[in-house]
PDB file of C-alpha atoms in Angstrom:
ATOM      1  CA  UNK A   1       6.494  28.930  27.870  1.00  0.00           C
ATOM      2  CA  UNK A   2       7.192  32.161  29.803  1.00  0.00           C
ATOM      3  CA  UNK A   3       6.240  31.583  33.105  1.00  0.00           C
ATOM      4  CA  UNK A   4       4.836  35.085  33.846  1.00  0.00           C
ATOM      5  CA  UNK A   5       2.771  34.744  30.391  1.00  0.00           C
ATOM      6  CA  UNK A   6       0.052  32.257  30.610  1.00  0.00           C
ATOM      7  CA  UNK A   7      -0.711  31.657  26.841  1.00  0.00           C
ATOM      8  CA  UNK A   8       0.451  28.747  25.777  1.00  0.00           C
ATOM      9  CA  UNK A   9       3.119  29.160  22.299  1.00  0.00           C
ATOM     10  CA  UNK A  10       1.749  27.891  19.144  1.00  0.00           C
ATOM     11  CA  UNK A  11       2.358  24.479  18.726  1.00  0.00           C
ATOM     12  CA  UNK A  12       4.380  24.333  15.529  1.00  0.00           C
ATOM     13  CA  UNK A  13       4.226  20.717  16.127  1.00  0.00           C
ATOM     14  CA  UNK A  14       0.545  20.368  14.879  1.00  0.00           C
ATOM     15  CA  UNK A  15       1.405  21.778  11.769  1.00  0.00           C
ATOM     16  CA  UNK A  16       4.496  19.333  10.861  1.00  0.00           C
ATOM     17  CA  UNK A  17       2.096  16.162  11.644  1.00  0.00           C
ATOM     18  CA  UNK A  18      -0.384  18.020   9.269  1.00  0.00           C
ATOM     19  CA  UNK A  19       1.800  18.276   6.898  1.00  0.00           C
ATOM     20  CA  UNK A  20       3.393  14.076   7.104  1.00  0.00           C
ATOM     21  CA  UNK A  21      -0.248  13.414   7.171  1.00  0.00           C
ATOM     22  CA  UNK A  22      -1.486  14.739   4.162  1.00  0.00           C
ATOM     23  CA  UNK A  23       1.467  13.468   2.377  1.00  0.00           C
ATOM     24  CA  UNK A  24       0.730  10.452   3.689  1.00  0.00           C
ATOM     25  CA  UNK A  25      -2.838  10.111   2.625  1.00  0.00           C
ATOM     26  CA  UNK A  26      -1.880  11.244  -1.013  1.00  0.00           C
ATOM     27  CA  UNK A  27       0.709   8.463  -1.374  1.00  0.00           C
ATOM     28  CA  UNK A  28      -1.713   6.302  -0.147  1.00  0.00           C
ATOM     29  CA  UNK A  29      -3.997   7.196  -2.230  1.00  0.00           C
ATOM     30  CA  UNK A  30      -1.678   6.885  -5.015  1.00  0.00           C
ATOM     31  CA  UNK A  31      -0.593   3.512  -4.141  1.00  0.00           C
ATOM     32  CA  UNK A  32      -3.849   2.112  -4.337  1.00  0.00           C
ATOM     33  CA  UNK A  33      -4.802   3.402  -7.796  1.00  0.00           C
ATOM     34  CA  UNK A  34      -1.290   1.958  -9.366  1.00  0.00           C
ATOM     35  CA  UNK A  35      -2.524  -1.339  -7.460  1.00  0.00           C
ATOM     36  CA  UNK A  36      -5.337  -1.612  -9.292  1.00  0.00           C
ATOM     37  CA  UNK A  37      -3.373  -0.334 -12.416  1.00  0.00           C
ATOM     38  CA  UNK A  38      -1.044  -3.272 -12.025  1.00  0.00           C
ATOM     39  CA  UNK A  39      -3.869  -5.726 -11.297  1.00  0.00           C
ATOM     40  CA  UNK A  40      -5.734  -4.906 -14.740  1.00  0.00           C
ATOM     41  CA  UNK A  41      -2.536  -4.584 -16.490  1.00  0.00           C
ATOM     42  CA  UNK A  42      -1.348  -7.964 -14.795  1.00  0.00           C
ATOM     43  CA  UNK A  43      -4.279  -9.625 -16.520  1.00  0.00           C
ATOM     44  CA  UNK A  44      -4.054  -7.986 -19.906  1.00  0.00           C
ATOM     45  CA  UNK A  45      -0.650  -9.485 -20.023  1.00  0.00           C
ATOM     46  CA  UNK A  46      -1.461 -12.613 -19.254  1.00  0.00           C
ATOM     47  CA  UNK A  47      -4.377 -12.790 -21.642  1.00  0.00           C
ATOM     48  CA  UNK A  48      -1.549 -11.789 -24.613  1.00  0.00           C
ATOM     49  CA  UNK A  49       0.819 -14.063 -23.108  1.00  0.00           C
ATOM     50  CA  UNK A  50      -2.213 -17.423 -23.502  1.00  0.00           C
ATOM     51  CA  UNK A  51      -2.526 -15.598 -27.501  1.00  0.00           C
ATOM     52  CA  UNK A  52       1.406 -15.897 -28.124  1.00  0.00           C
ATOM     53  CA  UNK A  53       1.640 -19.241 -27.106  1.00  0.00           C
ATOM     54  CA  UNK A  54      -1.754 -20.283 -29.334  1.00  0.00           C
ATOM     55  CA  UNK A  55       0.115 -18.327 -32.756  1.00  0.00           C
ATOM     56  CA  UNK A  56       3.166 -20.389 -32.082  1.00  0.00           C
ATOM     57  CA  UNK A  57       1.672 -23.016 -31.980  1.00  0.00           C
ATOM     58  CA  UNK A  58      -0.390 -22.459 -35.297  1.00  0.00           C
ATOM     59  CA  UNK A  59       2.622 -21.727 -36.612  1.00  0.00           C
ATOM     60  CA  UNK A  60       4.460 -24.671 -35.455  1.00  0.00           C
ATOM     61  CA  UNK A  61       1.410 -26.679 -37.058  1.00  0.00           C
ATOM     62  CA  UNK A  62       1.685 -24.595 -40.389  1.00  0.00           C
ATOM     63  CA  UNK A  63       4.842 -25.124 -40.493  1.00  0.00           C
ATOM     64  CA  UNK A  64       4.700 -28.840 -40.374  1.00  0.00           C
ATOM     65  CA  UNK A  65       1.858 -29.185 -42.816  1.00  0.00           C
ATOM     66  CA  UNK A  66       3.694 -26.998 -45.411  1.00  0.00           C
ATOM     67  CA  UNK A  67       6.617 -29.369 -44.609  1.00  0.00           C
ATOM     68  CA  UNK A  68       4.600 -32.335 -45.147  1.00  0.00           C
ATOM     69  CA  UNK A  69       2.441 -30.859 -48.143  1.00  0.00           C
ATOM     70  CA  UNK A  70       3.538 -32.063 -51.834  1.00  0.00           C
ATOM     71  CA  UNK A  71       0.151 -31.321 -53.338  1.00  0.00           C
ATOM     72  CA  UNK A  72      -2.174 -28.500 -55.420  1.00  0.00           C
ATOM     73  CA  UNK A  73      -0.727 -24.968 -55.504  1.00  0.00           C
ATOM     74  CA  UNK A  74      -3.690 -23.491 -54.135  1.00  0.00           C
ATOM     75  CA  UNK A  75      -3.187 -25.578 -50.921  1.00  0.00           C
ATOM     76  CA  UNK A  76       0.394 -24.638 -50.626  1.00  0.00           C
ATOM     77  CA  UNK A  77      -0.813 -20.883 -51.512  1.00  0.00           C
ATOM     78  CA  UNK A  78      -3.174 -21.305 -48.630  1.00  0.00           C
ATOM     79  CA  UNK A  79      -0.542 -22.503 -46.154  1.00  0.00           C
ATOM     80  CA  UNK A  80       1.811 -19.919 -47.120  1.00  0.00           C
ATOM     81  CA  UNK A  81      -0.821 -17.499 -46.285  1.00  0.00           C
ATOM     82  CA  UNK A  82      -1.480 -18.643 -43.132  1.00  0.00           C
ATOM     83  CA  UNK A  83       2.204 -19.043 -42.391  1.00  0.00           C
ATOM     84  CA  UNK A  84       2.796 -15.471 -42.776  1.00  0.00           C
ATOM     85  CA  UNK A  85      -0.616 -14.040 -40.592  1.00  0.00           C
ATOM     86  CA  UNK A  86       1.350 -16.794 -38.175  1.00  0.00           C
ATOM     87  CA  UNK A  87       4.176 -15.041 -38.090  1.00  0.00           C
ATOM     88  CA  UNK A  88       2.590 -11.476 -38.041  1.00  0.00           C
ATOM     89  CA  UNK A  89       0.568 -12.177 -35.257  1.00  0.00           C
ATOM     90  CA  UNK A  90       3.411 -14.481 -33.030  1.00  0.00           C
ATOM     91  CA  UNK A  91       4.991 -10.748 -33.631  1.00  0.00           C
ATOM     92  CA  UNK A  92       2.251  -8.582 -33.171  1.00  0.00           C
ATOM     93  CA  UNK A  93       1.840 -10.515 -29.485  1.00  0.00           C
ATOM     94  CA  UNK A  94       5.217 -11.079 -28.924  1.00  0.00           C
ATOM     95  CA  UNK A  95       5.791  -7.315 -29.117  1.00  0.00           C
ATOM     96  CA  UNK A  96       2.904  -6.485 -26.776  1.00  0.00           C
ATOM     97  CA  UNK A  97       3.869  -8.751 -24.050  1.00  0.00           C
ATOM     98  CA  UNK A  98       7.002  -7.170 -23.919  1.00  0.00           C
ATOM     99  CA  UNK A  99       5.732  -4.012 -23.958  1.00  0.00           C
ATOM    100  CA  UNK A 100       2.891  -5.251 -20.703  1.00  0.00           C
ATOM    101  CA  UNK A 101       6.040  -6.806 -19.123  1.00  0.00           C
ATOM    102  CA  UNK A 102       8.385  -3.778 -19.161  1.00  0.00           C
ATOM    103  CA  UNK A 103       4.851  -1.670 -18.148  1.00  0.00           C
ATOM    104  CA  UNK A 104       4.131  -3.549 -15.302  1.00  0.00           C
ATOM    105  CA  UNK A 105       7.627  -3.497 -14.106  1.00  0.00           C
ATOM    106  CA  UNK A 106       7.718   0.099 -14.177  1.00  0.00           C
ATOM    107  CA  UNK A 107       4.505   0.222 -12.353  1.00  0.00           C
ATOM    108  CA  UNK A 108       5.996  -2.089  -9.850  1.00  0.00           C
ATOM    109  CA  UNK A 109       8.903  -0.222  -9.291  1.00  0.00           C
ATOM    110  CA  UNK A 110       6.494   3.072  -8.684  1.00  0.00           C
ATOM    111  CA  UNK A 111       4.431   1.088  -6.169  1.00  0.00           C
ATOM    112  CA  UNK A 112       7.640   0.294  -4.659  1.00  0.00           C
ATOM    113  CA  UNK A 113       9.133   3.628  -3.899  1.00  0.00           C
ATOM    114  CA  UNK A 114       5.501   4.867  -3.127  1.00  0.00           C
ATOM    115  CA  UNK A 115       5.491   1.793  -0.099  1.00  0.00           C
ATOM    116  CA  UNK A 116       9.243   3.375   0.766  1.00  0.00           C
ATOM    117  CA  UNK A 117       7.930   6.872   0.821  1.00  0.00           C
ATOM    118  CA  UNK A 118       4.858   6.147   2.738  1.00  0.00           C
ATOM    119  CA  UNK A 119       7.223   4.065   5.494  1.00  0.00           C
ATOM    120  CA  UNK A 120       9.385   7.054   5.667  1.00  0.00           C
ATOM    121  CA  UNK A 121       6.619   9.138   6.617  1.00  0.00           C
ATOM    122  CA  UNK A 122       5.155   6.902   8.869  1.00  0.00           C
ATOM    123  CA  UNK A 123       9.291   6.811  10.962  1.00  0.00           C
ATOM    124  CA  UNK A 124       9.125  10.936  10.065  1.00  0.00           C
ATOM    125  CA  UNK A 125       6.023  11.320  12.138  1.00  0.00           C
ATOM    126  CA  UNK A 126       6.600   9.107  15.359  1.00  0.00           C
ATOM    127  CA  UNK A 127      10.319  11.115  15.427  1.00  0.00           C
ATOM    128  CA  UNK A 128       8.389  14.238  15.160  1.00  0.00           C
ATOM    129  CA  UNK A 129       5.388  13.006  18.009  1.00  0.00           C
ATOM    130  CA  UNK A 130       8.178  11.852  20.280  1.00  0.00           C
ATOM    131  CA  UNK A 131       9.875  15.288  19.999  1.00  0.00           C
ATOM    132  CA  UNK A 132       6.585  16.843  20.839  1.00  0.00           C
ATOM    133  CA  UNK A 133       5.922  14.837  23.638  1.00  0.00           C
ATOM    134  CA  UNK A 134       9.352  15.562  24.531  1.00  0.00           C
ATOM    135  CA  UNK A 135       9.194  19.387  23.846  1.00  0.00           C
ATOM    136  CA  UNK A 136       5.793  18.862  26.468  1.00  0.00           C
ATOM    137  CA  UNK A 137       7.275  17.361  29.194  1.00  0.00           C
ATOM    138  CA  UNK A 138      10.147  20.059  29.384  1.00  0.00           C
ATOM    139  CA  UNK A 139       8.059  22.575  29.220  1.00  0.00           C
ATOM    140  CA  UNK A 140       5.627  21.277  32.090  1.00  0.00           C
ATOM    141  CA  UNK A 141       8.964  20.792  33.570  1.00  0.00           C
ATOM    142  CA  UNK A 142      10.291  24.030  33.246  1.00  0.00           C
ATOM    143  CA  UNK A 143       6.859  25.690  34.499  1.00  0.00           C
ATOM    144  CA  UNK A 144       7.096  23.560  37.812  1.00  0.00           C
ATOM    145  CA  UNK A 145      10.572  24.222  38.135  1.00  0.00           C
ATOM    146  CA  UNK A 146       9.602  28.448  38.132  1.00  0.00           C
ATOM    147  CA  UNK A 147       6.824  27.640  40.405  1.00  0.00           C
ATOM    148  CA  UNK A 148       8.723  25.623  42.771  1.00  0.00           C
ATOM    149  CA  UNK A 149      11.033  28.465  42.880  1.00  0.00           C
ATOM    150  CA  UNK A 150       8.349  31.004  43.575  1.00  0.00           C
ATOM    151  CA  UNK A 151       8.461  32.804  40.369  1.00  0.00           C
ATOM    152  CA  UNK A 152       4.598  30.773  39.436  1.00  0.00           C
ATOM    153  CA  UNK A 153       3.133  34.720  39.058  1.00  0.00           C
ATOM    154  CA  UNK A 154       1.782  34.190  42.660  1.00  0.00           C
ATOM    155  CA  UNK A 155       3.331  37.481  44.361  1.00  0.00           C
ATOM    156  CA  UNK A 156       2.849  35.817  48.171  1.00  0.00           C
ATOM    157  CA  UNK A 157       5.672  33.479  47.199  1.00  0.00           C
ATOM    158  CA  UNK A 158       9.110  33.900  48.928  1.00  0.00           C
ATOM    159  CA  UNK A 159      11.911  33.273  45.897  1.00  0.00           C
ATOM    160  CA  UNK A 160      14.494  30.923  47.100  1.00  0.00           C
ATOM    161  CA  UNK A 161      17.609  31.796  44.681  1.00  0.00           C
ATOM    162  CA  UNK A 162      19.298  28.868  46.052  1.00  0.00           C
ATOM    163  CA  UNK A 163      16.801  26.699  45.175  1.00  0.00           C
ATOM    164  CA  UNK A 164      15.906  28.572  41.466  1.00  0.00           C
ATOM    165  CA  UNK A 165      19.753  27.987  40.438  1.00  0.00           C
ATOM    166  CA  UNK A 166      19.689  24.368  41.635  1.00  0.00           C
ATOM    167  CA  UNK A 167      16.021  23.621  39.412  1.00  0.00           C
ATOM    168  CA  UNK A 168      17.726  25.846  36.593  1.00  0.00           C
ATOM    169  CA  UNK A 169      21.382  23.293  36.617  1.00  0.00           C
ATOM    170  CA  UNK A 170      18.626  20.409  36.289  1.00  0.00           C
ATOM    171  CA  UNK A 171      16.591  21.708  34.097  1.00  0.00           C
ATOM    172  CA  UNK A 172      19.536  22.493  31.587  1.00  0.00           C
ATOM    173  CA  UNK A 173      21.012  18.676  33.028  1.00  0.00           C
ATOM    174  CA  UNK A 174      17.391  17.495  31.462  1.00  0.00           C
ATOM    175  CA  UNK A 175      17.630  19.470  28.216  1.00  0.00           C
ATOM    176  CA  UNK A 176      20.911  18.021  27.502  1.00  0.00           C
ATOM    177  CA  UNK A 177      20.047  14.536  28.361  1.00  0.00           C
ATOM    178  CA  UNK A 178      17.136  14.651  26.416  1.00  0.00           C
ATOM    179  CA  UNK A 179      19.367  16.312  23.172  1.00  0.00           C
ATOM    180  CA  UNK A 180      21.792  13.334  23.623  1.00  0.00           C
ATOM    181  CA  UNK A 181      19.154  10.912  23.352  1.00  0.00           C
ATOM    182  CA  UNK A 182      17.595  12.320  20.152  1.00  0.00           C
ATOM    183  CA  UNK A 183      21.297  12.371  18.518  1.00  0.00           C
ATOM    184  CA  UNK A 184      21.808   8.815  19.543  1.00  0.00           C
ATOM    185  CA  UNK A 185      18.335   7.765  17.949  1.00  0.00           C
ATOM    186  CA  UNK A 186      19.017   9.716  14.739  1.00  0.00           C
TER     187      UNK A 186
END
């Protein structure tokens, strides 16, 4: 902030958090429409994994009674039959579960790097408050430092160069403190 010009800069600040926010609320968002994607999909799976497990077992039992069966053709015919929409349908569900599985991982995996992103974000924006706060306070510093050294705009004031080029060594002692810290945290 010039210290002869009292309109404050434009806070470019504002816009950045804006920006993280927005992004944030859309991942959000996001994340809680896969999480009720993977919910529903969760339970279709598990309803096809209950119907695998009851065709193996029919065709475990099929199996056996064709094993056991000596009798009338049609009976055999009949097993064989059911044998094969056994088999078919063990398939038919195997195949889908797999499918479910390898779908819900990949939904997992999206919800994942969603959680990531949105945690990112979240470390982006109190970086980019904390610089704010910190681009603030040396501002405010700097305009007390000009108006401790009479050049506050008030024409009355005395300027004490002494003084200005001792607040102007801190000042730029401050800046560089303050850089060092932000490397150190980054």
């Amino acid at each position: 902030m010039d210290p002869h010009n009292k309109v404050p800069p434009p806070d470019n600040y504002a816009a950045f958090l804006a920006r993280l926010d927005a992004a944030t609320t859309s991942l959000s968002t996001r994340a809680r429409a896969l999480d009720k994607a993977l919910t529903a999909v969760s339970l279709l799976l598990g309803r096809y994994q209950r119907a695998l497990r009851g065709w193996e077992r029919r065709l475990v039992r099929v199996n056996e009674e064709l094993a056991r069966h000596s009798g009338e053709p049609q009976t055999s015919a009949a097993l064989n039959e059911l044998q094969r929409t056994a088999v078919q349908m063990e398939s038919m569900h195997s195949a889908q579960v797999l499918r479910l599985t390898e779908k819900l991982s990949l939904m997992q995996g999206r919800l994942d790097a969603i959680g990531r992103s949105v945690r990112e974000l979240e470390v982006s924006r109190a970086k980019l408050d904390t610089s704010r706060r910190l681009s603030q306070d040396r501002e405010n510093l700097s305009k007390a430092l000009y108006e401790l050294a009479g050049t506050g705009g008030g024409g009355a004031k005395v300027p004490d160069l002494g003084l200005r080029n001792d607040l102007k060594e801190a000042r730029e002692a401050v800046i560089l403190a303050e850089a060092l810290l932000e490397v150190k945290e980054s």
